[in-house]
CSV table of C-alpha atoms in Angstrom, one decimal:
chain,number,residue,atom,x,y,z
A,601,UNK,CA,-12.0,-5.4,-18.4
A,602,UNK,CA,-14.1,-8.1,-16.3
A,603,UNK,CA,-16.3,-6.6,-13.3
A,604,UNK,CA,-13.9,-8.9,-11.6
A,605,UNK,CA,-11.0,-6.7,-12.7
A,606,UNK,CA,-13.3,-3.9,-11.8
A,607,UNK,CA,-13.7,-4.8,-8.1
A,608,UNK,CA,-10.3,-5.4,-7.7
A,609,UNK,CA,-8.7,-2.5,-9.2
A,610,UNK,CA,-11.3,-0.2,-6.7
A,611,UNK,CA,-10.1,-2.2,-3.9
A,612,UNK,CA,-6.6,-1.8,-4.4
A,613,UNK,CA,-6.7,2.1,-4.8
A,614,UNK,CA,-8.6,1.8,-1.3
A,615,UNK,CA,-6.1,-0.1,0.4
A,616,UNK,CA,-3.4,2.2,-1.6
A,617,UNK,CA,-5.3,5.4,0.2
A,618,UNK,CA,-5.5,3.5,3.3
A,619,UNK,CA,-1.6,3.2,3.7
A,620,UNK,CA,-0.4,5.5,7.2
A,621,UNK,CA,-3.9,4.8,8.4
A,622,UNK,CA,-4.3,1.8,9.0
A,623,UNK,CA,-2.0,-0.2,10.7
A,624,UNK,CA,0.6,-1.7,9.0
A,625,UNK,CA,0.2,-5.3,10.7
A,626,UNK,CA,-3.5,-5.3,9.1
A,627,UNK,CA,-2.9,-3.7,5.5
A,628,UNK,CA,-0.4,-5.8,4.5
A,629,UNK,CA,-2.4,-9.1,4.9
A,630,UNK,CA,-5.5,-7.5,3.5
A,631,UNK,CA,-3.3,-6.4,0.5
A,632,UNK,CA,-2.0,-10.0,0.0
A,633,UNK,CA,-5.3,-11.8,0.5
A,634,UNK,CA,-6.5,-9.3,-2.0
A,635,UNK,CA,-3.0,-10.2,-4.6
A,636,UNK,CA,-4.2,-14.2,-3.9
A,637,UNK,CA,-8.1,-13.3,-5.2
A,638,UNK,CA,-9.5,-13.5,-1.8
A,639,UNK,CA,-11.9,-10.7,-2.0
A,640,UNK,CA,-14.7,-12.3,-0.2
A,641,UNK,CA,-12.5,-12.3,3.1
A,642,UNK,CA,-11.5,-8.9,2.3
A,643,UNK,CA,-15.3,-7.9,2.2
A,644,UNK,CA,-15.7,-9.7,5.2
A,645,UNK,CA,-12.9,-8.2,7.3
A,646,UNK,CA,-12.2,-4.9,5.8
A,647,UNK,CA,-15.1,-3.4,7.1
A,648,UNK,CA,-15.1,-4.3,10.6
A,649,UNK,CA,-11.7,-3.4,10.2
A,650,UNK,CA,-12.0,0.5,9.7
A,651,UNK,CA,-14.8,0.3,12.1
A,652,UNK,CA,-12.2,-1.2,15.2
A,653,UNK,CA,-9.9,1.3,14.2
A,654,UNK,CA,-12.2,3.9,14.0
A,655,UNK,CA,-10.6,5.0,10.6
A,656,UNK,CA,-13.2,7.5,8.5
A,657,UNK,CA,-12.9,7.9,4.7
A,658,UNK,CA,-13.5,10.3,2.2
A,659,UNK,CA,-16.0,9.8,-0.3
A,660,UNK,CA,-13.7,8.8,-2.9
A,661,UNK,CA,-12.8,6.1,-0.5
A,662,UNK,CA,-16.2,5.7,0.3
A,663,UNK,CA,-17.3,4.8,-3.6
A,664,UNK,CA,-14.0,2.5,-3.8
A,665,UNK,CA,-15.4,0.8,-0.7
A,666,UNK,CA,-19.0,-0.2,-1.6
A,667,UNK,CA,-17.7,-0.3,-5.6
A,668,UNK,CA,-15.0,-3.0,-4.7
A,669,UNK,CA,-17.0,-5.0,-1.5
A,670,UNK,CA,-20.6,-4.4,-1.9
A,671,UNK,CA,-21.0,-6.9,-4.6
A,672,UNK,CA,-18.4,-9.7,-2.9
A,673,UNK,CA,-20.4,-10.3,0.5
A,674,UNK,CA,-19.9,-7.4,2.8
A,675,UNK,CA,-22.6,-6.3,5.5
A,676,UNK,CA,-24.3,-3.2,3.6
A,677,UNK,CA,-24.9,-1.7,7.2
A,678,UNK,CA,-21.3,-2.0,8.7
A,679,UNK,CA,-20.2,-0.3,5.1
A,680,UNK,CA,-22.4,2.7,5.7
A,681,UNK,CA,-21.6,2.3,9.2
A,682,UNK,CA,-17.6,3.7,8.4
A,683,UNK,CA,-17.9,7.4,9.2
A,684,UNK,CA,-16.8,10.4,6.4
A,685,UNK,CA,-14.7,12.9,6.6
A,686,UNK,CA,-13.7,15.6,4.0
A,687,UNK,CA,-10.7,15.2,3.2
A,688,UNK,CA,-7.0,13.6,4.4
A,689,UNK,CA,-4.7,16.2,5.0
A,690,UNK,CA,-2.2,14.9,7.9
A,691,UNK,CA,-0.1,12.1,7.8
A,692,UNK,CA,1.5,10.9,10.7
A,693,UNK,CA,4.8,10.0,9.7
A,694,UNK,CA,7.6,11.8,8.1
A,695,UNK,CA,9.8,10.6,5.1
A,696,UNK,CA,13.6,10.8,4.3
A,697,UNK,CA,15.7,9.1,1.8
A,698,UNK,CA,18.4,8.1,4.2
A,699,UNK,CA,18.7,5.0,5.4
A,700,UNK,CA,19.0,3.9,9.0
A,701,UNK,CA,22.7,3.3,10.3
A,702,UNK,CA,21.7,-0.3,10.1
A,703,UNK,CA,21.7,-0.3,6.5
A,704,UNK,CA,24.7,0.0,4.7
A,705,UNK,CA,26.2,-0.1,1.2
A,706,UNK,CA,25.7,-4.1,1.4
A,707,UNK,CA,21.6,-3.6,1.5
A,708,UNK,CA,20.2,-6.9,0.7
A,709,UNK,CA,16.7,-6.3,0.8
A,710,UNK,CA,17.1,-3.7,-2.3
A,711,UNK,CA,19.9,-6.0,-3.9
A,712,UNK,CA,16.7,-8.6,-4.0
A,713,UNK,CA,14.0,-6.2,-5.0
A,714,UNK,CA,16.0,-5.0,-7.8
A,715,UNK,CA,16.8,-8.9,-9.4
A,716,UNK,CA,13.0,-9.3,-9.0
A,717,UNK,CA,11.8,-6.2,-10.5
A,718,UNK,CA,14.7,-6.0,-13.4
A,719,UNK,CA,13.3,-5.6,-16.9
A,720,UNK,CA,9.6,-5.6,-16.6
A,721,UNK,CA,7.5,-3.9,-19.1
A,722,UNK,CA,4.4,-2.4,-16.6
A,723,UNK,CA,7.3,-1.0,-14.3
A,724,UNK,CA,7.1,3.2,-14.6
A,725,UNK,CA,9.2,4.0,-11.5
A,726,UNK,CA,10.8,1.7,-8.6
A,727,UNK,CA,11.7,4.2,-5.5
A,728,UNK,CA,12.5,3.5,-2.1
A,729,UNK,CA,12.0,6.2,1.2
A,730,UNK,CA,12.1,5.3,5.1
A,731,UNK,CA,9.0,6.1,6.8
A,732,UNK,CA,8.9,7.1,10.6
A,733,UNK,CA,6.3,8.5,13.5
A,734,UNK,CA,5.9,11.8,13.7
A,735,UNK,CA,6.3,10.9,17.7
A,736,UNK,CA,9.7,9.1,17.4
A,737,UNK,CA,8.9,6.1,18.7
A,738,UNK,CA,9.7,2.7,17.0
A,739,UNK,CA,12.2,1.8,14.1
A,740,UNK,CA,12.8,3.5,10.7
A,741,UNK,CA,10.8,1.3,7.9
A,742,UNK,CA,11.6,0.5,4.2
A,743,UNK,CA,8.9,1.8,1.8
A,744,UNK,CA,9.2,0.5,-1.6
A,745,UNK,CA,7.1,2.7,-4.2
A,746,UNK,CA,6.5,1.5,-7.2
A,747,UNK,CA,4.8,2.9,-10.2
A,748,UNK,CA,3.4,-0.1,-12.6
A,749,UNK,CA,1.0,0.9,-15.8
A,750,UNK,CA,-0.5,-3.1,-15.1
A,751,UNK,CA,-1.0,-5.6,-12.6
A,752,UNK,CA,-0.8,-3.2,-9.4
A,753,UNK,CA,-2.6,-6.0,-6.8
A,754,UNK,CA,-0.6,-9.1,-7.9
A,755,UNK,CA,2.7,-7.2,-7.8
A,756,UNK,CA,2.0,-5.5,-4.2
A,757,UNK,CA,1.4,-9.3,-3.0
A,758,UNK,CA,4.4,-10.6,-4.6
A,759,UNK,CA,6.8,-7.7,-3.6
A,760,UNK,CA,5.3,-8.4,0.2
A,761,UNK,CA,6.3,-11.8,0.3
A,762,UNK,CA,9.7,-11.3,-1.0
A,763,UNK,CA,10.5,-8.8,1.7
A,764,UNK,CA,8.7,-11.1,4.2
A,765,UNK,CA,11.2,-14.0,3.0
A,766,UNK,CA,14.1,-11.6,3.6
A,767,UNK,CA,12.8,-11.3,7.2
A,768,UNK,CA,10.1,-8.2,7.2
A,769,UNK,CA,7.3,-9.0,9.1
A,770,UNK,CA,5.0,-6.1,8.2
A,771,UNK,CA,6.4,-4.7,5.0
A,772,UNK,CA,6.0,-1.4,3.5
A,773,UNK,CA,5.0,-1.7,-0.2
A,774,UNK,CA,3.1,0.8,-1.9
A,775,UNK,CA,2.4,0.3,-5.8
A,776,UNK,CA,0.4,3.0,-7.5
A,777,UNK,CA,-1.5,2.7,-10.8
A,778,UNK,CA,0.0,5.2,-13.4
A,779,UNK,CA,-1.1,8.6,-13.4
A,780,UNK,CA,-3.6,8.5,-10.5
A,781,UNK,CA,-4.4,11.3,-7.7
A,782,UNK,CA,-1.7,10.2,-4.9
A,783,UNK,CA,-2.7,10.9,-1.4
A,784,UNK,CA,-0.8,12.9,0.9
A,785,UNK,CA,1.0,9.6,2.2
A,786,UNK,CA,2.7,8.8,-1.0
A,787,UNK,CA,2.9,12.2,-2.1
A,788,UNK,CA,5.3,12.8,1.2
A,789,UNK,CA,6.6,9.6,0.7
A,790,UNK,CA,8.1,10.0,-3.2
A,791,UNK,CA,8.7,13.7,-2.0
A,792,UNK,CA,11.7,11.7,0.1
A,793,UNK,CA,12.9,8.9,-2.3
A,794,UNK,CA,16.1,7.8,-4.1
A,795,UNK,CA,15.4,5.1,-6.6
A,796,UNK,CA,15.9,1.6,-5.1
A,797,UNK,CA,18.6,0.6,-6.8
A,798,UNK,CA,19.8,2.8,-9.3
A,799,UNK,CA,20.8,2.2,-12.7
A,800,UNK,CA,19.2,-1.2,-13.1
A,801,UNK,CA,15.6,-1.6,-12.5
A,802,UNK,CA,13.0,0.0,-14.8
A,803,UNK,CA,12.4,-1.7,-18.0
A,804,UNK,CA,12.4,1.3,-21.1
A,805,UNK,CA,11.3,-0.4,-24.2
Protein backbone atom coordinates (compact mmCIF):
# COMPACT_ATOMS: atom_id res chain seq x y z
CA UNK A 1 0.00 0.00 0.00
CA UNK A 2 1.20 3.55 -1.27
CA UNK A 3 1.52 6.36 1.61
CA UNK A 4 -1.02 7.72 -0.82
CA UNK A 5 -3.42 4.86 0.01
CA UNK A 6 -2.21 5.40 3.56
CA UNK A 7 -3.48 8.99 3.79
CA UNK A 8 -6.53 8.29 2.33
CA UNK A 9 -7.71 5.32 4.09
CA UNK A 10 -6.94 7.55 7.66
CA UNK A 11 -8.97 10.17 6.22
CA UNK A 12 -11.87 8.22 5.31
CA UNK A 13 -12.24 6.49 8.78
CA UNK A 14 -12.14 10.30 10.06
CA UNK A 15 -14.81 11.45 7.99
CA UNK A 16 -16.58 7.85 8.75
CA UNK A 17 -16.26 8.92 12.69
CA UNK A 18 -17.22 12.29 11.91
CA UNK A 19 -20.77 11.25 10.49
CA UNK A 20 -23.85 12.82 13.17
CA UNK A 21 -21.24 15.51 13.91
CA UNK A 22 -20.77 17.29 11.53
CA UNK A 23 -23.24 18.53 9.44
CA UNK A 24 -24.42 16.68 6.80
CA UNK A 25 -24.35 19.65 4.05
CA UNK A 26 -20.38 19.68 4.80
CA UNK A 27 -19.40 15.89 5.07
CA UNK A 28 -20.80 14.90 2.15
CA UNK A 29 -18.75 17.24 -0.16
CA UNK A 30 -15.64 16.58 1.93
CA UNK A 31 -16.30 12.87 1.40
CA UNK A 32 -16.68 13.27 -2.40
CA UNK A 33 -13.70 15.70 -2.80
CA UNK A 34 -11.88 13.07 -0.93
CA UNK A 35 -13.53 9.90 -3.50
CA UNK A 36 -12.26 12.46 -6.55
CA UNK A 37 -8.35 12.60 -4.90
CA UNK A 38 -8.70 15.98 -3.73
CA UNK A 39 -6.98 15.70 -0.44
CA UNK A 40 -5.15 18.94 -0.62
CA UNK A 41 -8.64 20.82 -0.40
CA UNK A 42 -9.69 18.49 2.21
CA UNK A 43 -6.45 19.51 4.28
CA UNK A 44 -7.22 22.82 3.53
CA UNK A 45 -10.89 22.99 4.61
CA UNK A 46 -11.35 20.15 7.00
CA UNK A 47 -9.63 21.81 9.62
CA UNK A 48 -11.11 25.08 9.71
CA UNK A 49 -14.05 23.10 9.42
CA UNK A 50 -14.15 21.30 12.90
CA UNK A 51 -12.83 24.50 14.22
CA UNK A 52 -16.29 26.71 12.91
CA UNK A 53 -18.30 24.00 14.22
CA UNK A 54 -16.50 23.75 17.17
CA UNK A 55 -16.52 19.80 16.79
CA UNK A 56 -13.65 18.13 19.31
CA UNK A 57 -12.19 14.72 18.59
CA UNK A 58 -10.86 11.95 20.30
CA UNK A 59 -7.43 10.95 19.98
CA UNK A 60 -8.07 8.22 17.61
CA UNK A 61 -9.52 10.97 15.52
CA UNK A 62 -6.91 13.09 16.45
CA UNK A 63 -4.02 10.60 14.87
CA UNK A 64 -6.38 9.98 11.73
CA UNK A 65 -6.33 13.77 11.48
CA UNK A 66 -2.59 14.79 11.38
CA UNK A 67 -1.84 10.96 9.81
CA UNK A 68 -4.28 11.71 6.75
CA UNK A 69 -3.67 15.94 6.40
CA UNK A 70 -0.51 16.78 8.02
CA UNK A 71 1.58 15.59 5.08
CA UNK A 72 -1.07 17.04 2.21
CA UNK A 73 -0.82 21.00 3.16
CA UNK A 74 -2.84 21.59 6.32
CA UNK A 75 -1.90 24.43 8.86
CA UNK A 76 -0.01 22.42 11.69
CA UNK A 77 -1.41 25.10 14.20
CA UNK A 78 -5.17 25.04 13.20
CA UNK A 79 -4.76 20.93 13.42
CA UNK A 80 -3.56 21.17 17.09
CA UNK A 81 -5.83 23.92 17.43
CA UNK A 82 -9.15 21.18 17.22
CA UNK A 83 -9.92 20.59 20.88
CA UNK A 84 -9.99 16.67 22.55
CA UNK A 85 -12.35 15.04 24.20
CA UNK A 86 -12.39 11.41 25.66
CA UNK A 87 -14.58 9.77 24.19
CA UNK A 88 -18.06 10.01 21.91
CA UNK A 89 -20.76 8.59 23.64
CA UNK A 90 -24.07 10.61 22.53
CA UNK A 91 -25.40 10.70 19.29
CA UNK A 92 -27.96 13.05 18.44
CA UNK A 93 -30.30 11.23 16.36
CA UNK A 94 -32.23 8.14 16.65
CA UNK A 95 -32.52 5.15 14.12
CA UNK A 96 -35.49 3.01 12.94
CA UNK A 97 -35.82 0.72 10.00
CA UNK A 98 -39.18 2.08 8.93
CA UNK A 99 -39.48 4.15 6.35
CA UNK A 100 -41.31 7.45 6.21
CA UNK A 101 -44.97 7.34 4.86
CA UNK A 102 -43.51 8.94 1.81
CA UNK A 103 -41.81 5.92 0.82
CA UNK A 104 -43.56 3.16 -0.31
CA UNK A 105 -43.23 -0.39 -1.81
CA UNK A 106 -42.28 1.48 -5.23
CA UNK A 107 -38.82 2.99 -3.46
CA UNK A 108 -36.76 4.15 -6.29
CA UNK A 109 -33.80 5.31 -4.64
CA UNK A 110 -33.17 1.59 -3.19
CA UNK A 111 -34.46 0.00 -6.63
CA UNK A 112 -31.21 2.18 -8.04
CA UNK A 113 -28.78 1.50 -5.27
CA UNK A 114 -29.35 -2.11 -5.49
CA UNK A 115 -28.72 -2.28 -9.72
CA UNK A 116 -25.51 -0.37 -8.88
CA UNK A 117 -24.29 -2.32 -5.99
CA UNK A 118 -25.48 -5.98 -7.59
CA UNK A 119 -22.65 -8.54 -7.63
CA UNK A 120 -19.60 -6.79 -6.39
CA UNK A 121 -16.87 -8.72 -4.91
CA UNK A 122 -15.59 -6.00 -1.93
CA UNK A 123 -19.39 -5.70 -0.90
CA UNK A 124 -19.75 -7.56 2.93
CA UNK A 125 -23.17 -5.99 3.78
CA UNK A 126 -25.58 -3.35 2.02
CA UNK A 127 -28.17 -1.99 4.78
CA UNK A 128 -30.34 0.76 4.85
CA UNK A 129 -31.88 2.71 8.35
CA UNK A 130 -33.65 6.28 8.58
CA UNK A 131 -31.92 8.69 10.73
CA UNK A 132 -33.76 11.51 12.68
CA UNK A 133 -33.07 14.37 15.52
CA UNK A 134 -33.35 13.55 18.69
CA UNK A 135 -35.46 17.01 18.87
CA UNK A 136 -38.01 16.14 16.07
CA UNK A 137 -37.40 18.70 13.95
CA UNK A 138 -36.77 18.20 10.16
CA UNK A 139 -37.46 15.19 7.74
CA UNK A 140 -36.61 11.45 8.20
CA UNK A 141 -33.21 10.72 6.06
CA UNK A 142 -32.05 7.57 4.09
CA UNK A 143 -28.84 6.13 5.51
CA UNK A 144 -27.22 3.66 3.29
CA UNK A 145 -24.55 1.40 5.29
CA UNK A 146 -22.41 -0.41 3.48
CA UNK A 147 -19.70 -2.81 4.49
CA UNK A 148 -16.95 -3.17 1.60
CA UNK A 149 -13.52 -5.31 2.33
CA UNK A 150 -11.95 -2.60 -0.57
CA UNK A 151 -12.26 0.66 -2.09
CA UNK A 152 -14.34 2.36 0.95
CA UNK A 153 -13.53 6.27 -0.40
CA UNK A 154 -14.25 5.72 -4.09
CA UNK A 155 -17.45 3.84 -3.41
CA UNK A 156 -18.85 6.48 -0.68
CA UNK A 157 -18.28 9.19 -3.63
CA UNK A 158 -19.95 7.15 -6.20
CA UNK A 159 -22.95 6.00 -4.01
CA UNK A 160 -23.38 10.03 -3.12
CA UNK A 161 -23.67 10.99 -6.58
CA UNK A 162 -26.08 8.42 -7.52
CA UNK A 163 -28.49 9.43 -4.69
CA UNK A 164 -27.77 13.12 -5.57
CA UNK A 165 -28.93 12.23 -9.34
CA UNK A 166 -32.09 10.71 -7.92
CA UNK A 167 -32.70 14.14 -6.22
CA UNK A 168 -30.82 13.97 -2.53
CA UNK A 169 -29.10 16.96 -1.92
CA UNK A 170 -27.15 16.00 1.18
CA UNK A 171 -27.14 12.19 1.18
CA UNK A 172 -26.56 9.88 3.89
CA UNK A 173 -23.86 7.24 2.97
CA UNK A 174 -21.84 5.64 5.36
CA UNK A 175 -19.37 2.78 4.04
CA UNK A 176 -17.18 1.13 6.70
CA UNK A 177 -13.95 -0.76 6.16
CA UNK A 178 -14.48 -4.48 7.25
CA UNK A 179 -14.01 -5.38 10.69
CA UNK A 180 -13.20 -1.94 12.10
CA UNK A 181 -14.31 -0.34 15.69
CA UNK A 182 -17.72 1.38 14.66
CA UNK A 183 -18.64 4.46 16.53
CA UNK A 184 -21.74 4.89 18.40
CA UNK A 185 -23.36 6.55 15.11
CA UNK A 186 -23.22 3.51 13.02
CA UNK A 187 -23.37 1.24 15.84
CA UNK A 188 -27.12 2.82 16.46
CA UNK A 189 -27.53 3.14 13.02
CA UNK A 190 -27.07 -0.88 11.85
CA UNK A 191 -28.65 -1.53 15.37
CA UNK A 192 -32.03 -0.14 13.15
CA UNK A 193 -31.45 -1.53 9.65
CA UNK A 194 -33.21 -3.87 7.18
CA UNK A 195 -30.96 -4.72 4.19
CA UNK A 196 -31.56 -2.31 1.28
CA UNK A 197 -33.02 -4.42 -0.99
CA UNK A 198 -33.16 -7.82 0.05
CA UNK A 199 -32.40 -10.85 -1.78
CA UNK A 200 -30.31 -9.22 -4.50
CA UNK A 201 -27.37 -7.20 -3.55
CA UNK A 202 -24.23 -8.77 -1.90
CA UNK A 203 -21.99 -10.60 -4.17
CA UNK A 204 -21.01 -14.34 -2.27
CA UNK A 205 -18.31 -15.80 -4.29
Amino acid sequence: MTEIDDRNDACHELLLRLAGRLPDRQLWRLRDWLAGGAIDALARALPLTLLRERVAITARESMLLNAALLDSGADAGRLHAVPWVDQIDEVDYTFTSESPERVNSGDSEAVVLGAVLHGRPELVDVRGSWRRHRSGVGQATRIVLVTASTGCARLTGELQRVLRALGTHEPGVEVMPEGIDLPPYHRAALAASEPLLPGVLVHQG
